[in-house]
Coordinates of C-alpha atoms in Angstrom, one line a residue:
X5 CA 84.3 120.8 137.7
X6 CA 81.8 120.5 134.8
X7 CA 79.5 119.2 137.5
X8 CA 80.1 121.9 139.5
X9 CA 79.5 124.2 137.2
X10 CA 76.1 122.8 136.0
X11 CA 74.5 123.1 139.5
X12 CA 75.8 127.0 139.9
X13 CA 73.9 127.2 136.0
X14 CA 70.8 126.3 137.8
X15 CA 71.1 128.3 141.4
X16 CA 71.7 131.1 139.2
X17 CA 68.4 131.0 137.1
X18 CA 66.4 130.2 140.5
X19 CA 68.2 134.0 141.6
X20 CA 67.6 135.6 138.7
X21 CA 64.5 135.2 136.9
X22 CA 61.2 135.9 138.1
X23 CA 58.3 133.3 138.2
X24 CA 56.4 134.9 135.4
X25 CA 59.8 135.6 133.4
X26 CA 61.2 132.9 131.0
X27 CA 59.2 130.3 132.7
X28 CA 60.7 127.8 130.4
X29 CA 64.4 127.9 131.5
X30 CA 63.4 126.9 134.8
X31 CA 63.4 123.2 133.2
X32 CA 67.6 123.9 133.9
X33 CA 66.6 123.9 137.8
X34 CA 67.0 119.7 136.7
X35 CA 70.7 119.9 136.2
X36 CA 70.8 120.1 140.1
X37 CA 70.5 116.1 139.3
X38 CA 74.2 116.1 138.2
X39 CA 75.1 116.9 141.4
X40 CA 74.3 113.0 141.8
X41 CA 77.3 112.3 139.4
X42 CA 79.6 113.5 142.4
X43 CA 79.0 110.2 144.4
X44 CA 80.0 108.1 141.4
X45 CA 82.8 109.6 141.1
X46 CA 84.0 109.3 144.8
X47 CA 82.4 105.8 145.3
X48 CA 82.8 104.6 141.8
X49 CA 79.0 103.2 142.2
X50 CA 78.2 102.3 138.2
X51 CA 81.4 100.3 138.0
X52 CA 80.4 96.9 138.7
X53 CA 77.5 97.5 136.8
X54 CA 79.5 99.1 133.5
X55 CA 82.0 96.2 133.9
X56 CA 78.9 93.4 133.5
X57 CA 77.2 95.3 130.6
X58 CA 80.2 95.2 128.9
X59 CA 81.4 92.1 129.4
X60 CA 77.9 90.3 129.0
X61 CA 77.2 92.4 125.6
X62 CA 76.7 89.6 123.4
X63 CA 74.6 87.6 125.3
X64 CA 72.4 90.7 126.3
X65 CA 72.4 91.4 122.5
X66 CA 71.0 88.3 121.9
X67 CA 68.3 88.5 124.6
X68 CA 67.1 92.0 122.9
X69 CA 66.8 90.2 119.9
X70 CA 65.2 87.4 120.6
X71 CA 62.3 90.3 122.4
X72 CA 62.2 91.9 118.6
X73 CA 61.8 88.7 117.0
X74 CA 58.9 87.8 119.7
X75 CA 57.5 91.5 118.9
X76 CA 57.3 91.4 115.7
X77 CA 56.0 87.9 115.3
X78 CA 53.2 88.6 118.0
X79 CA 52.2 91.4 116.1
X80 CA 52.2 90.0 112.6
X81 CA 50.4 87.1 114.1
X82 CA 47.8 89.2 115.8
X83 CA 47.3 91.8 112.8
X84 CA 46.5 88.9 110.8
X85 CA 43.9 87.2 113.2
X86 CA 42.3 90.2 114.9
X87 CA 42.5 93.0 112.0
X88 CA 39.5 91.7 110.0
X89 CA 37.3 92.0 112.9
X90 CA 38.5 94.8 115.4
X91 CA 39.4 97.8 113.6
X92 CA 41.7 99.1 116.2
X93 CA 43.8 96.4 115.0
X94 CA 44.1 97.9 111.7
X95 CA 47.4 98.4 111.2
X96 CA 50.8 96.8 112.5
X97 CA 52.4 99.8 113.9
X98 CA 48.7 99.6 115.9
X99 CA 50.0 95.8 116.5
X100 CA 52.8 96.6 117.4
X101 CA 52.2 99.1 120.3
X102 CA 49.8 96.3 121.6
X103 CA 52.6 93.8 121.6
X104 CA 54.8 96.5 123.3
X105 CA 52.3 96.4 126.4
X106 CA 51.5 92.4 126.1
X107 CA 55.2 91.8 126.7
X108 CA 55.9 93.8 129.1
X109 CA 52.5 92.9 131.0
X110 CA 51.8 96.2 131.4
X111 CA 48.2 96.0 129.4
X112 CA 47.0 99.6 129.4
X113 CA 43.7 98.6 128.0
X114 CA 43.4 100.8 124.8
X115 CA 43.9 97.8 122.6
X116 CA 42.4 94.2 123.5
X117 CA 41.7 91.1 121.0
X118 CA 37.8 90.5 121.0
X119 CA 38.0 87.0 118.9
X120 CA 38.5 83.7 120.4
X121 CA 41.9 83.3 118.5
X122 CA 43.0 86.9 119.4
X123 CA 42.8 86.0 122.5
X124 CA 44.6 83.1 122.7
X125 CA 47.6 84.4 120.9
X126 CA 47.3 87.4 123.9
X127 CA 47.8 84.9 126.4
X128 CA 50.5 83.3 124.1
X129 CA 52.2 86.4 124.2
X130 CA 51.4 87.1 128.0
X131 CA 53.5 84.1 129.1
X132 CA 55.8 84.5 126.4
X133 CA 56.2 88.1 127.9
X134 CA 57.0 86.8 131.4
X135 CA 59.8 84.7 130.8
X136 CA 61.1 87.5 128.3
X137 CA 62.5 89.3 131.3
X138 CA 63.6 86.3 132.9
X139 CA 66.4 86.1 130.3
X140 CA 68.3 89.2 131.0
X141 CA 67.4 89.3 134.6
X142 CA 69.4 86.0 135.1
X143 CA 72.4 86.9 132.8
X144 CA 72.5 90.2 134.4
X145 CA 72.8 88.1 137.7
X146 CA 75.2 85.6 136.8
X147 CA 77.1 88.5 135.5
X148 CA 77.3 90.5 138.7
X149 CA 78.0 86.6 140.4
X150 CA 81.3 86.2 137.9
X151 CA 82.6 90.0 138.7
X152 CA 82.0 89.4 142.6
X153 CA 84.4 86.5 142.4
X154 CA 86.9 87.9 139.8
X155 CA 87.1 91.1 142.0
X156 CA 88.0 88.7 145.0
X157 CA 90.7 86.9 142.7
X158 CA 92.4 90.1 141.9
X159 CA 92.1 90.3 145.8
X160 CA 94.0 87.7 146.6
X161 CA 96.1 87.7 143.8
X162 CA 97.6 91.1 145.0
X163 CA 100.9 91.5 147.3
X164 CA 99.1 90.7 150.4
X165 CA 101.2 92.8 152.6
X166 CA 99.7 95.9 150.4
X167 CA 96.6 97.9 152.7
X168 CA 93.4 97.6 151.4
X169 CA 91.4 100.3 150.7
X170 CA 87.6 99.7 152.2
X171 CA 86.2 101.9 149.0
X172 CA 87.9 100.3 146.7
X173 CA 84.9 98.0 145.0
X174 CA 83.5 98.2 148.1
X175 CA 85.5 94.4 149.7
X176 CA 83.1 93.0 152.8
X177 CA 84.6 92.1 156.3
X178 CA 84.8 88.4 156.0
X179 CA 87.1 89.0 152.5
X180 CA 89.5 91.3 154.6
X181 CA 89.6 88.6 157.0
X182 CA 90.3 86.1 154.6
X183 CA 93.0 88.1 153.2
X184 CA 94.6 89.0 156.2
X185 CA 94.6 85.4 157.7
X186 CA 96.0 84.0 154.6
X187 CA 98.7 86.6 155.0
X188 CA 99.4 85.5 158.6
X189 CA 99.8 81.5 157.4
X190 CA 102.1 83.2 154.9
X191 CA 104.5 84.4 157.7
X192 CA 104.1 81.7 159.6
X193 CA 105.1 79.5 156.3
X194 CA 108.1 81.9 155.5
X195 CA 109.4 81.7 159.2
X196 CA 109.0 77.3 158.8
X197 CA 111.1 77.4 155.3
X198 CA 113.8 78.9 157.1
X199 CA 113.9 77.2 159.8
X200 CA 114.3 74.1 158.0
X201 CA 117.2 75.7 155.4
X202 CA 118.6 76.4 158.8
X203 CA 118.3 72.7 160.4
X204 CA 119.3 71.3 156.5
X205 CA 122.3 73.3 157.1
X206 CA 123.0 72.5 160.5
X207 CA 123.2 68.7 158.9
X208 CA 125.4 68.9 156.3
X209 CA 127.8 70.5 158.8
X210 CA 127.6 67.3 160.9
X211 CA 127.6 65.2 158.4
X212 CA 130.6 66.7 157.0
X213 CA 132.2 66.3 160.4
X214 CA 131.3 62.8 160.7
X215 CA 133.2 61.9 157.7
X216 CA 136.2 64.2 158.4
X217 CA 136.4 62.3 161.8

């Protein structure tokens, strides 16, 4: 509903004001974006990705602070070695934004070490940068690799003779298949165990013939 009633906000400022007329609230024309939010909550989309944030916190905490702890130690580092002789190194906030771009490899090219040191810790932090990302990327990865296979326990830990729903997290064709065989050999093994209460029965009877006779 709220969505709803953002994107009718926005078709009604594109109906009523004029190009030249409160040019500024045509920024809410954006709230059309919210629209977006509709497909997340039909197909549930962010929820695998939610559930591995949350349950890989900690170790994502750590990785963002192990990437301040490298900031701020390039920086100090290269305020130190570089400040004397390049001005534009003159302050660590300066540093700072130059450690920003070394880690991230982006390297916009306002700020660049000129001394033979400076340079080297830049390359330290260049490499230090690359494997930086490496870090969450792979517990971000492992995460979505646990979910996968928890989702597919809850799968098969479920009454099997219960439908499945194909949106519901999104279960490929060779899990259905795998559930629905296993619920086939689960027939098949109910039908066996009573057979054989059946033929266990069938020989006490004669048994207890035999010794009546």
């Amino acid at each position: 509903m709220l969505v709803d009633l953002l994107s009718l906000v926005s078709l009604v400022i594109d109906l009523q004001i004029d190009s030249n007329q409160l040019r500024g609230l045509g920024a809410l024309r954006m709230l059309r974006v919210f629209t977006l939010l509709r497909v997340e909550r039909d197909w549930r989309i962010c929820n695998p990705l939610i559930s591995v944030l949350v349950k890989e916190a900690k170790l994502l905490g750590g990785a963002v602070a192990i990437a301040m702890t490298m900031l701020i130690c390039c920086s100090v580092i290269m305020f130190y070695v570089e400040a004397p002789s390049n001005p534009k190194f003159g302050s660590v906030a300066d540093c700072l934004w130059w450690g920003t771009t070394a880690l991230t490899t982006v390297g916009y090219g306002d700020l660049y070490p000129e001394s033979a040191m400076g340079r080297l810790v830049a390359s330290i932090t260049a490499f230090l940068g690359i494997g930086l990302f490496a870090l969450p990327a792979g517990i971000i990865t492992t995460g979505f690799r646990l979910e996968e296979e928890r989702r597919l326990q809850r799968k098969l830990s479920v009454p099997l003779d219960e439908e499945m729903s194909p949106s519901d997290g999104g279960i490929q064709d060779f899990q259905l298949e795998l559930l629905r065989g296993i619920q086939r050999l689960e027939k098949k093994l109910e039908g066996l165990e009573h057979k054989l209460e059946d033929m266990h029965g069938e020989i006490q009877t004669l048994k207890t013939d035999r010794h009546k006779a």
